Amino acid sequence: MSATPPPVPPDDPLGRAERVLRRLPGPDGPCAETMARTLAALRSLDRANTPVKTRRNVMHFIMNAAAALLAAAGLWYAGGVVTSESPLAFAAVAEKLADAHTLAYRVEMQLPGVKEPATMRYLFKDPGLLRAETPGGPVSVMDIKTNRTLVLDTKKKSAVLVAGKAPGEPQGGGKDGALQVLDRLRRLAKEKGQPAGKQRIGGVEAQGFRVPSDGPEMTIWADPKSGQPLKAEMTVRVDKQDVRYTLSDFEIDPALDAALFGLEPPEGYQLQKLDMAATTPEEDVAQFLGTYAKLSGGTFPAKLDDWSAFDQQLKKKKFGGPADPEYVALVQLTVRVVMFTLQHKGGYGYQADGVKLGDADKVLFWYRPERAEKYRAVFGDLHTGEVAADRLPKR
Amino acid sequence: MPDWPAIVDRDGPAAWRTAYRLLHNRADADECFQEACLAAWEVARRGPVRNWRALLQRLAAARAVDRLRQRVRRGRLEAVADWEALRGPGPTPLEGAEDAELAERLRAALARIPPAQAEVFCLHCLDGWTYAEIARESGTSTDAVGVLLHRARQRLRELMSEVLGIAPESEPRKEPS
């Protein structure tokens, strides 16, 4: 870049201010720690961008605030195929989403037995910024790259800033859920789907595409003329219940104010900070089971993924609202355990029969980390450690 | 795959200084710098990058302007100066204080003009980019750059004049697109 500064009138306040800023003394550049952190983030993106098999990212909303925090962990699957009926429709969708720097949509989640669906709005902005808004309820802002989440209780004017692993982040430092979603969107043109007929949506004869995957199937409806996605639907089986998700009101590359993704609370909010230490799956499970045991009087759930049982116990606890640090920490913990069980279905063991709280020599939970030879386990007294295969309980 | 250590080491400091000049706060400059690098990663995914330094500086300027606007929105403009950096040989303490005040007023004014104008102003007037360089990196024409810069200066003078109590130049104020 040219180093010659432009000429400036001598007595012009603007000119004088420009000179001051140009000559501002200060460091020559960022400190070594900032450089190292930046390089680590770039390398992480490079690693995470290698093609990975499609994963299932399925969330179960145990609490309203959990829904806001879980927004990043993968609610959006998309894929499609160029069909003989409308050869351009999905290609246009794929291109728009592949190049999108920002994305916004609304999601409705219908739980069986619940009269009204839960509704939220999600906003995404590159790189790695997410915002989830619940009408009249909490707002969450997540910075994936720095692993920080701000939860705002708009009624009580309180906020919690959580530093630590973001929900949905696979164990062992893999690519986080939100980036997986965005990366999947950008690779749409390489995905395949099946034509799913037509549906009238908002006055438009939308073209449907059914997208199978190793997770829940999704159906996407798009405007054949513009390629704009109009609606997406999927049903997820969670805890023996079918939870139906409907995504709508898509905006591709909307102008999203940077302030929406700021990690500082608005004026007048009381802020608390919470540091989440990096934990292993077994540490998370130990803490989760410990919370359950404390509430249940010393018993463990019959199954690790019996979320309704956990929910029943949790009702005994009082929290200060969705921005209560203890509540936020518990939601984060629950999300990590939920994600682990879903991503490792069949890949972990849990045996609570005959195990009481305090049984230091009985294995309660176990799994084998990738590329490890031994298993990691949680014992009845909630300590964690390695265990050989011949010591594992029979499933 | 780009050689990130070489790029960040060679071209990162210029981008960081761009952000620091605007924000006058190391922590904020660090965040803008990191965001700019990650945004550059996204750009690199879509095609080859001809000039990494230019890209990083432009991205850093955009993010620094965003952050300035957030500060003004929250009424916290005065609170973040890195006053230690002003010590040393140079202006007298009084001049130094006046200079610091002017610099903060310019930052406040930059936060109140359209981001595109603020970015062009920063790159040309603070970082010394030519019109042609700005036009090439932002994919626009030198004429468009000139118009943005003219409007930026005009509005910045008005905003700084309001603060300093000096009568603004008598030119019709147009809200730029």
Coordinates of C-alpha atoms in Angstrom, one line a residue:
Chain A
M1 CA 0.0 0.0 0.0
S2 CA 1.2 3.6 -0.8
A3 CA 2.8 5.1 2.3
T4 CA 2.4 8.8 1.3
P5 CA -0.3 10.5 3.4
P6 CA -2.7 12.8 1.6
P7 CA -2.2 16.6 2.0
V8 CA -4.2 18.2 4.8
P9 CA -5.0 21.8 5.5
P10 CA -2.9 23.0 8.5
D11 CA -5.6 24.4 10.7
D12 CA -8.4 22.1 9.9
P13 CA -9.6 20.2 13.0
L14 CA -10.4 17.2 10.9
G15 CA -6.9 17.3 9.4
R16 CA -5.3 17.7 12.7
A17 CA -7.2 14.7 14.1
E18 CA -6.2 12.7 11.1
R19 CA -2.6 13.5 11.7
V20 CA -2.9 12.5 15.4
L21 CA -4.5 9.2 14.4
R22 CA -1.9 8.5 11.7
R23 CA 1.0 9.1 14.1
L24 CA -0.6 7.4 17.1
P25 CA 2.1 5.8 19.1
G26 CA 1.6 2.2 20.2
P27 CA 2.6 -1.4 19.7
D28 CA 3.8 -2.5 16.3
G29 CA 1.3 -5.3 16.2
P30 CA -0.6 -7.8 18.3
C31 CA 1.1 -9.6 21.1
A32 CA 2.5 -13.1 20.7
E33 CA -0.5 -14.6 22.6
T34 CA -3.0 -12.9 20.2
M35 CA -1.0 -14.2 17.2
A36 CA -0.9 -17.7 18.6
R37 CA -4.6 -17.7 19.3
T38 CA -5.4 -16.4 15.9
L39 CA -3.3 -19.0 14.2
A40 CA -4.9 -21.7 16.3
A41 CA -8.3 -20.6 15.2
L42 CA -7.3 -20.6 11.6
R43 CA -5.8 -24.0 11.8
S44 CA -8.9 -25.3 13.5
L45 CA -11.0 -23.9 10.6
D46 CA -8.7 -25.6 8.1
R47 CA -9.0 -28.9 9.9
A48 CA -12.7 -28.6 10.3
N49 CA -13.2 -27.9 6.7
T50 CA -12.0 -31.3 5.5
P51 CA -15.0 -33.2 4.3
V52 CA -16.7 -35.1 7.0
K53 CA -19.5 -37.6 6.9
T54 CA -22.9 -36.1 7.6
R55 CA -23.6 -36.1 11.3
R56 CA -26.8 -36.0 13.0
N57 CA -27.2 -32.9 15.1
V58 CA -30.3 -33.3 17.1
M59 CA -31.3 -31.2 20.0
H60 CA -33.8 -31.8 22.7
F61 CA -35.2 -28.7 24.4
I62 CA -35.6 -29.5 28.0
M63 CA -36.0 -25.9 29.0
N64 CA -36.9 -22.7 27.1
A65 CA -33.4 -21.3 27.8
A66 CA -31.8 -24.6 26.6
A67 CA -33.6 -24.1 23.3
A68 CA -31.9 -20.7 22.9
L69 CA -28.5 -22.1 23.8
L70 CA -28.9 -25.1 21.6
A71 CA -29.6 -23.1 18.5
A72 CA -26.0 -23.4 17.4
A73 CA -25.8 -27.1 17.6
G74 CA -27.4 -27.9 14.3
L75 CA -31.0 -27.3 13.6
W76 CA -30.7 -26.8 9.9
Y77 CA -30.1 -29.6 7.5
A78 CA -30.4 -29.0 3.8
G79 CA -29.6 -30.8 0.7
G80 CA -31.2 -31.3 -2.6
V81 CA -30.9 -32.4 -6.1
V82 CA -31.5 -30.9 -9.5
T83 CA -34.7 -32.6 -10.6
S84 CA -36.2 -33.1 -14.0
E85 CA -39.3 -31.1 -12.9
S86 CA -37.5 -27.9 -11.8
P87 CA -33.8 -28.2 -12.8
L88 CA -32.9 -24.7 -11.6
A89 CA -34.8 -24.4 -8.3
F90 CA -32.6 -26.2 -5.9
A91 CA -29.4 -25.2 -7.7
A92 CA -30.4 -21.6 -7.1
V93 CA -31.1 -22.4 -3.4
A94 CA -27.7 -24.1 -3.1
E95 CA -25.9 -21.1 -4.7
K96 CA -27.5 -18.6 -2.4
L97 CA -26.8 -20.6 0.7
A98 CA -23.3 -21.4 -0.4
D99 CA -22.4 -17.8 -0.7
A100 CA -24.4 -16.5 2.3
H101 CA -22.4 -14.5 4.8
T102 CA -25.5 -14.0 7.0
L103 CA -28.7 -16.1 7.4
A104 CA -31.8 -15.7 9.4
Y105 CA -34.8 -18.0 9.9
R106 CA -37.6 -18.8 12.3
V107 CA -38.1 -22.2 13.8
E108 CA -41.1 -23.8 15.5
M109 CA -40.6 -26.8 17.6
Q110 CA -43.7 -28.9 18.4
L111 CA -43.4 -31.3 21.3
P112 CA -46.0 -34.0 21.7
G113 CA -48.6 -33.3 24.3
V114 CA -47.7 -29.6 24.3
K115 CA -50.4 -27.4 22.9
E116 CA -48.4 -24.5 21.6
P117 CA -45.1 -24.9 19.7
A118 CA -42.0 -23.2 20.9
T119 CA -40.9 -20.5 18.5
M120 CA -37.5 -18.9 18.1
R121 CA -35.6 -16.8 15.6
Y122 CA -32.0 -17.6 14.6
L123 CA -29.5 -15.3 13.1
F124 CA -26.1 -16.3 11.7
K125 CA -23.2 -14.2 10.7
D126 CA -19.8 -15.2 9.4
P127 CA -17.5 -16.0 10.9
G128 CA -19.1 -18.1 13.7
L129 CA -21.6 -15.7 15.2
L130 CA -25.0 -16.9 16.2
R131 CA -28.0 -15.2 17.9
A132 CA -31.2 -17.0 19.1
E133 CA -34.2 -15.0 20.1
T134 CA -37.3 -16.3 22.0
P135 CA -40.3 -14.0 21.7
G136 CA -40.7 -12.4 25.1
G137 CA -38.0 -14.6 26.4
P138 CA -34.2 -15.0 26.6
V139 CA -31.8 -14.0 23.9
S140 CA -28.5 -15.9 23.4
V141 CA -25.5 -14.7 21.4
M142 CA -22.7 -17.1 20.7
D143 CA -19.3 -16.5 19.3
I144 CA -18.2 -19.9 18.2
K145 CA -14.6 -19.1 17.5
T146 CA -13.9 -17.7 21.0
N147 CA -16.3 -20.1 22.7
R148 CA -18.2 -17.3 24.5
T149 CA -22.0 -17.1 24.9
L150 CA -24.0 -14.2 26.2
V151 CA -27.5 -15.1 27.7
L152 CA -29.8 -12.2 28.2
D153 CA -32.9 -12.3 30.5
T154 CA -34.8 -9.5 28.9
K155 CA -37.5 -9.4 31.7
K156 CA -35.1 -9.3 34.6
K157 CA -32.5 -7.2 32.8
S158 CA -29.7 -9.7 33.7
A159 CA -27.1 -11.3 31.6
V160 CA -24.6 -14.1 31.9
L161 CA -21.4 -14.3 29.8
V162 CA -20.3 -17.9 29.6
A163 CA -16.7 -18.6 28.5
G164 CA -16.0 -22.2 27.5
K165 CA -17.1 -25.0 25.2
A166 CA -20.1 -24.0 23.1
P167 CA -23.1 -26.3 23.1
G168 CA -23.0 -28.9 20.4
E169 CA -19.2 -28.9 20.1
P170 CA -18.2 -32.5 19.6
Q171 CA -15.8 -33.8 22.1
G172 CA -12.1 -33.9 21.3
G173 CA -11.9 -30.6 19.6
G174 CA -13.9 -31.3 16.4
K175 CA -15.8 -28.8 14.4
D176 CA -18.6 -27.1 16.3
G177 CA -22.2 -27.6 15.4
A178 CA -22.9 -24.1 14.0
L179 CA -20.0 -24.2 11.6
Q180 CA -21.1 -27.7 10.6
V181 CA -24.5 -26.3 9.7
L182 CA -23.1 -23.4 7.8
D183 CA -20.5 -25.6 6.1
R184 CA -23.3 -28.0 5.1
L185 CA -25.3 -25.1 3.7
R186 CA -22.3 -24.1 1.5
R187 CA -21.9 -27.7 0.2
L188 CA -25.5 -28.0 -0.8
A189 CA -24.8 -28.5 -4.4
K190 CA -23.0 -31.7 -3.6
E191 CA -25.9 -33.1 -1.6
K192 CA -28.6 -35.3 -3.1
G193 CA -32.3 -35.4 -2.5
Q194 CA -35.6 -36.7 -3.9
P195 CA -38.4 -34.7 -5.4
A196 CA -41.2 -34.2 -3.0
G197 CA -44.0 -32.6 -5.0
K198 CA -45.3 -29.2 -4.6
Q199 CA -47.0 -27.2 -1.9
R200 CA -48.6 -23.7 -1.8
I201 CA -46.7 -21.5 0.7
G202 CA -47.5 -17.9 1.0
G203 CA -49.0 -17.7 -2.5
V204 CA -46.0 -19.5 -4.1
E205 CA -46.2 -22.9 -5.7
A206 CA -43.1 -24.2 -3.9
Q207 CA -41.1 -27.2 -5.1
G208 CA -40.3 -29.8 -2.4
F209 CA -37.1 -31.8 -2.0
R210 CA -36.7 -34.7 0.4
V211 CA -33.2 -35.0 1.8
P212 CA -32.3 -38.3 3.5
S213 CA -29.3 -38.5 5.7
D214 CA -28.0 -40.8 8.4
G215 CA -30.1 -38.6 10.7
P216 CA -33.6 -37.3 10.5
E217 CA -34.9 -36.8 7.0
M218 CA -35.7 -33.3 6.0
T219 CA -38.1 -31.9 3.4
I220 CA -37.3 -28.5 2.0
W221 CA -39.7 -26.3 0.0
A222 CA -38.3 -23.6 -2.3
D223 CA -39.6 -21.0 -4.7
P224 CA -38.8 -22.5 -8.1
K225 CA -38.4 -19.0 -9.7
S226 CA -36.0 -17.4 -7.2
G227 CA -34.5 -20.4 -5.5
Q228 CA -35.4 -18.9 -2.1
P229 CA -36.0 -21.6 0.6
L230 CA -39.5 -21.1 2.0
K231 CA -39.9 -23.8 4.5
A232 CA -38.1 -26.9 5.9
E233 CA -39.5 -29.6 8.0
M234 CA -38.1 -32.5 9.9
T235 CA -39.2 -34.8 12.7
V236 CA -36.8 -36.0 15.2
R237 CA -37.2 -38.9 17.5
V238 CA -36.1 -37.9 21.0
D239 CA -36.7 -40.0 24.1
K240 CA -39.4 -42.0 22.4
Q241 CA -41.2 -38.9 21.3
D242 CA -41.5 -37.3 17.8
V243 CA -40.5 -33.7 17.9
R244 CA -41.4 -31.8 14.8
Y245 CA -39.3 -28.8 13.6
T246 CA -40.5 -26.3 11.0
L247 CA -38.1 -23.7 9.7
S248 CA -39.5 -20.7 7.8
D249 CA -39.1 -17.0 7.1
F250 CA -35.7 -17.5 5.6
E251 CA -33.5 -14.4 4.9
I252 CA -30.3 -15.0 3.0
D253 CA -27.6 -12.4 3.4
P254 CA -29.8 -10.0 5.3
A255 CA -28.1 -6.9 6.6
L256 CA -27.5 -7.8 10.2
D257 CA -26.2 -5.1 12.5
A258 CA -23.0 -6.2 14.2
A259 CA -24.5 -5.0 17.4
L260 CA -26.9 -8.0 17.3
F261 CA -23.9 -10.3 17.9
G262 CA -22.1 -8.2 20.5
L263 CA -21.1 -10.0 23.6
E264 CA -21.7 -7.1 25.9
P265 CA -25.1 -6.7 27.4
P266 CA -27.2 -3.6 26.8
E267 CA -27.1 -0.7 29.1
G268 CA -28.8 -1.3 32.4
Y269 CA -28.2 -5.1 32.4
Q270 CA -26.6 -6.7 35.4
L271 CA -23.8 -8.9 34.1
Q272 CA -22.3 -12.1 35.6
K273 CA -19.5 -14.0 34.1
L274 CA -19.2 -17.8 34.1
D275 CA -16.1 -19.7 33.1
M276 CA -16.8 -23.3 31.9
A277 CA -13.6 -25.3 32.3
A278 CA -12.9 -27.6 29.4
T279 CA -14.3 -31.0 30.3
T280 CA -14.1 -34.5 28.9
P281 CA -17.3 -36.5 28.2
E282 CA -16.8 -38.6 31.3
E283 CA -16.4 -35.5 33.5
D284 CA -19.6 -34.1 32.0
V285 CA -21.5 -37.4 32.6
A286 CA -20.1 -37.6 36.2
Q287 CA -21.3 -34.1 36.9
F288 CA -24.6 -34.8 35.2
L289 CA -25.2 -38.0 37.2
G290 CA -24.0 -36.2 40.4
T291 CA -26.7 -33.5 39.9
Y292 CA -29.3 -36.2 39.4
A293 CA -28.2 -38.1 42.4
K294 CA -28.2 -35.0 44.6
L295 CA -31.8 -34.2 43.6
S296 CA -33.1 -37.8 43.7
G297 CA -31.7 -38.7 47.1
G298 CA -28.8 -40.8 45.9
T299 CA -30.2 -42.8 43.0
F300 CA -29.1 -42.9 39.4
P301 CA -31.5 -42.8 36.3
A302 CA -32.3 -46.2 34.8
K303 CA -30.9 -44.9 31.4
L304 CA -28.4 -42.1 30.8
D305 CA -30.6 -40.6 28.1
D306 CA -33.8 -40.7 30.1
W307 CA -34.3 -36.9 29.8
S308 CA -37.8 -36.9 31.2
A309 CA -36.5 -38.6 34.4
F310 CA -33.9 -35.8 34.7
D311 CA -36.5 -33.2 34.0
Q312 CA -38.7 -34.6 36.8
Q313 CA -35.8 -34.3 39.3
L314 CA -34.9 -30.8 38.0
K315 CA -38.3 -29.5 38.8
K316 CA -37.3 -29.8 42.5
K317 CA -34.7 -27.1 42.0
K318 CA -35.3 -23.3 42.0
F319 CA -33.4 -21.0 39.7
G320 CA -33.3 -17.3 39.4
G321 CA -34.3 -17.2 35.8
P322 CA -32.8 -18.1 32.4
A323 CA -29.8 -15.9 33.1
D324 CA -29.1 -17.5 36.5
P325 CA -25.4 -18.7 36.2
E326 CA -26.3 -22.0 37.8
Y327 CA -29.1 -22.5 35.4
V328 CA -27.0 -21.6 32.4
A329 CA -24.2 -24.0 33.6
L330 CA -26.7 -26.8 34.0
V331 CA -28.2 -26.2 30.6
Q332 CA -24.7 -26.2 29.0
L333 CA -23.9 -29.4 30.8
T334 CA -27.1 -31.1 29.8
V335 CA -26.6 -30.1 26.2
R336 CA -23.1 -31.5 26.2
V337 CA -24.4 -34.8 27.6
V338 CA -27.3 -34.9 25.2
M339 CA -25.0 -34.3 22.3
F340 CA -22.7 -37.0 23.4
T341 CA -25.4 -39.6 23.7
L342 CA -26.8 -38.8 20.4
Q343 CA -23.5 -38.7 18.6
H344 CA -22.3 -41.9 20.2
K345 CA -25.5 -43.9 20.2
G346 CA -24.5 -47.5 20.7
G347 CA -20.9 -46.3 21.4
Y348 CA -21.1 -45.9 25.1
G349 CA -22.3 -48.1 28.0
Y350 CA -24.4 -47.3 31.0
Q351 CA -25.3 -49.7 33.8
A352 CA -27.1 -48.3 36.9
D353 CA -28.5 -51.6 38.1
G354 CA -26.8 -52.5 41.4
V355 CA -24.8 -49.3 41.5
K356 CA -25.3 -47.0 44.4
L357 CA -23.9 -43.5 44.9
G358 CA -20.6 -44.0 46.6
D359 CA -19.7 -47.4 45.0
A360 CA -16.2 -46.6 44.1
D361 CA -15.4 -49.9 42.4
K362 CA -18.5 -50.2 40.2
V363 CA -18.5 -48.9 36.7
L364 CA -21.6 -46.8 35.9
F365 CA -20.7 -45.3 32.5
W366 CA -18.1 -46.1 30.0
Y367 CA -17.0 -45.3 26.4
R368 CA -13.8 -45.5 24.4
P369 CA -12.4 -42.3 23.0
E370 CA -11.3 -42.3 19.3
R371 CA -8.0 -43.9 18.8
A372 CA -7.7 -44.9 22.5
E373 CA -7.0 -48.4 23.5
K374 CA -8.6 -48.2 26.9
Y375 CA -12.1 -47.1 28.0
R376 CA -12.9 -44.1 30.1
A377 CA -15.4 -44.6 32.8
V378 CA -17.4 -43.0 35.6
F379 CA -17.7 -45.0 38.7
G380 CA -20.4 -45.2 41.4
D381 CA -18.7 -42.6 43.5
L382 CA -18.5 -40.3 40.4
H383 CA -14.8 -40.5 40.1
T384 CA -13.5 -40.9 36.5
G385 CA -10.7 -43.0 35.2
E386 CA -9.5 -45.6 32.8
V387 CA -10.8 -49.1 32.8
A388 CA -9.8 -52.2 30.8
A389 CA -12.4 -54.0 28.6
D390 CA -12.5 -57.0 30.8
R391 CA -13.7 -54.9 33.8
L392 CA -16.7 -53.5 31.9
P393 CA -20.2 -54.6 33.0
K394 CA -22.2 -56.7 30.6
R395 CA -24.7 -54.5 28.8
Chain B
M1 CA -4.1 -24.2 1.8
P2 CA -2.7 -20.7 2.7
D3 CA 0.5 -20.5 4.7
W4 CA -1.2 -18.9 7.7
P5 CA 1.9 -18.4 9.9
A6 CA 3.6 -16.6 7.1
I7 CA 0.6 -14.5 6.3
V8 CA -0.3 -13.6 9.8
D9 CA 3.3 -12.8 10.7
R10 CA 4.0 -10.7 7.6
D11 CA 0.7 -8.9 7.1
G12 CA -1.1 -9.2 10.4
P13 CA 0.6 -6.3 12.2
A14 CA -0.5 -3.8 9.5
A15 CA -4.1 -4.9 10.0
W16 CA -3.8 -4.9 13.7
R17 CA -2.5 -1.3 13.6
T18 CA -5.4 -0.3 11.4
A19 CA -7.8 -1.5 14.1
Y20 CA -5.7 -0.1 17.0
R21 CA -5.6 3.3 15.4
L22 CA -9.4 3.4 15.3
L23 CA -10.1 1.8 18.6
H24 CA -7.2 2.9 20.7
N25 CA -7.6 -0.2 22.9
R26 CA -5.5 -3.3 22.6
A27 CA -8.1 -5.9 23.6
D28 CA -10.6 -4.5 21.1
A29 CA -7.9 -4.3 18.4
D30 CA -7.0 -8.0 19.2
E31 CA -10.6 -9.1 18.7
C32 CA -10.9 -7.1 15.4
F33 CA -7.7 -8.6 14.2
Q34 CA -8.7 -12.1 14.9
E35 CA -12.1 -11.5 13.3
A36 CA -10.4 -10.1 10.3
C37 CA -8.2 -13.1 10.0
L38 CA -11.1 -15.5 10.2
A39 CA -13.0 -13.5 7.7
A40 CA -10.0 -13.7 5.4
W41 CA -10.1 -17.4 5.8
E42 CA -13.7 -17.4 4.4
V43 CA -12.6 -15.2 1.5
A44 CA -9.7 -17.6 0.8
R45 CA -12.2 -20.5 0.6
R46 CA -13.9 -18.9 -2.4
G47 CA -10.9 -18.1 -4.4
P48 CA -7.2 -17.0 -4.5
V49 CA -6.2 -13.9 -2.6
R50 CA -4.0 -11.5 -4.5
N51 CA -2.9 -9.2 -1.7
W52 CA -3.2 -10.5 1.9
R53 CA -2.2 -7.3 3.5
A54 CA -4.8 -5.3 1.7
L55 CA -7.5 -7.9 2.5
L56 CA -6.6 -8.0 6.2
Q57 CA -6.4 -4.3 6.5
R58 CA -9.7 -3.8 4.8
L59 CA -11.4 -6.4 6.9
A60 CA -9.8 -5.0 10.1
A61 CA -11.0 -1.5 9.2
A62 CA -14.5 -2.7 8.7
R63 CA -14.7 -4.5 12.0
A64 CA -13.1 -1.6 13.8
V65 CA -15.7 0.8 12.4
D66 CA -18.4 -1.6 13.5
R67 CA -17.0 -1.6 17.0
L68 CA -16.8 2.1 17.1
R69 CA -20.4 2.3 16.2
Q70 CA -21.3 -0.1 19.0
R71 CA -19.4 2.0 21.5
V72 CA -21.2 5.1 20.5
R73 CA -24.5 3.3 20.7
R74 CA -23.7 2.3 24.2
G75 CA -22.5 5.8 25.1
R76 CA -19.0 4.4 26.1
L77 CA -16.8 6.4 23.8
E78 CA -14.7 8.1 26.4
A79 CA -13.9 5.0 28.4
V80 CA -11.4 3.0 26.4
A81 CA -8.4 5.1 25.5
D82 CA -5.1 3.5 26.0
W83 CA -3.5 6.6 27.5
E84 CA -0.2 5.0 28.2
A85 CA 0.5 4.9 24.5
L86 CA 0.5 8.7 24.5
R87 CA 3.5 9.1 26.7
G88 CA 6.9 9.8 25.4
P89 CA 8.6 12.6 23.5
G90 CA 6.4 14.7 21.3
P91 CA 3.8 17.2 22.1
T92 CA 3.6 18.9 25.5
P93 CA 1.1 17.5 27.9
L94 CA -1.5 20.2 27.0
E95 CA -1.0 19.6 23.3
G96 CA -1.1 15.9 24.0
A97 CA -4.5 16.2 25.8
E98 CA -5.9 18.4 23.0
D99 CA -4.7 15.9 20.4
A100 CA -6.2 13.0 22.3
E101 CA -9.5 14.9 22.5
L102 CA -9.5 15.6 18.8
A103 CA -8.7 12.0 18.0
E104 CA -11.6 10.8 20.2
R105 CA -14.0 13.3 18.5
L106 CA -12.9 12.0 15.1
R107 CA -13.5 8.4 16.3
A108 CA -17.0 9.4 17.5
A109 CA -17.7 11.1 14.2
L110 CA -16.5 8.1 12.2
A111 CA -19.0 6.0 14.2
R112 CA -21.8 8.2 13.0
I113 CA -21.2 8.2 9.3
P114 CA -22.2 5.3 7.0
P115 CA -19.8 2.4 7.4
A116 CA -18.7 2.4 3.7
Q117 CA -17.6 6.1 4.0
A118 CA -15.9 5.4 7.3
E119 CA -13.9 2.5 5.9
V120 CA -12.8 4.5 2.8
F121 CA -11.8 7.4 5.0
C122 CA -9.7 5.1 7.3
L123 CA -8.0 3.3 4.4
H124 CA -7.1 6.6 2.6
C125 CA -6.6 9.1 5.3
L126 CA -5.2 7.0 8.0
D127 CA -3.6 4.1 6.3
G128 CA -2.4 6.0 3.2
W129 CA -4.1 3.9 0.5
T130 CA -4.6 5.5 -2.9
Y131 CA -8.0 5.7 -4.6
A132 CA -6.9 3.1 -7.0
E133 CA -5.8 0.7 -4.3
I134 CA -9.1 1.1 -2.5
A135 CA -11.1 0.7 -5.7
R136 CA -9.2 -2.5 -6.6
E137 CA -9.6 -4.1 -3.3
S138 CA -13.2 -3.3 -2.8
G139 CA -14.2 -4.0 -6.4
T140 CA -15.4 -0.5 -7.2
S141 CA -14.3 2.5 -9.3
T142 CA -11.9 5.3 -8.3
D143 CA -14.8 7.7 -8.9
A144 CA -17.0 5.9 -6.4
V145 CA -14.1 5.9 -3.9
G146 CA -13.7 9.7 -4.5
V147 CA -17.4 10.3 -3.9
L148 CA -17.4 8.3 -0.7
L149 CA -14.4 10.1 0.6
H150 CA -15.8 13.5 -0.3
R151 CA -19.0 12.7 1.5
A152 CA -17.1 11.3 4.5
R153 CA -15.0 14.4 4.9
Q154 CA -17.9 16.7 4.5
R155 CA -19.9 14.9 7.2
L156 CA -17.0 14.4 9.5
R157 CA -16.2 18.1 9.4
E158 CA -19.9 18.9 10.2
L159 CA -19.9 16.5 13.1
M160 CA -16.6 17.7 14.5
S161 CA -17.7 21.3 14.0
E162 CA -20.8 20.7 16.1
V163 CA -18.7 19.4 18.9
L164 CA -16.1 22.1 18.7
G165 CA -18.7 24.9 18.4
I166 CA -17.3 26.1 15.0
A167 CA -19.7 27.1 12.3
P168 CA -19.9 24.3 9.7
E169 CA -19.2 25.0 6.1
S170 CA -22.3 26.1 4.3
E171 CA -22.9 23.2 2.0
P172 CA -26.1 21.4 1.7
R173 CA -26.0 18.2 3.7
K174 CA -26.9 15.1 1.7
E175 CA -27.5 11.8 3.2
P176 CA -25.4 9.5 1.2
S177 CA -26.7 6.2 -0.1

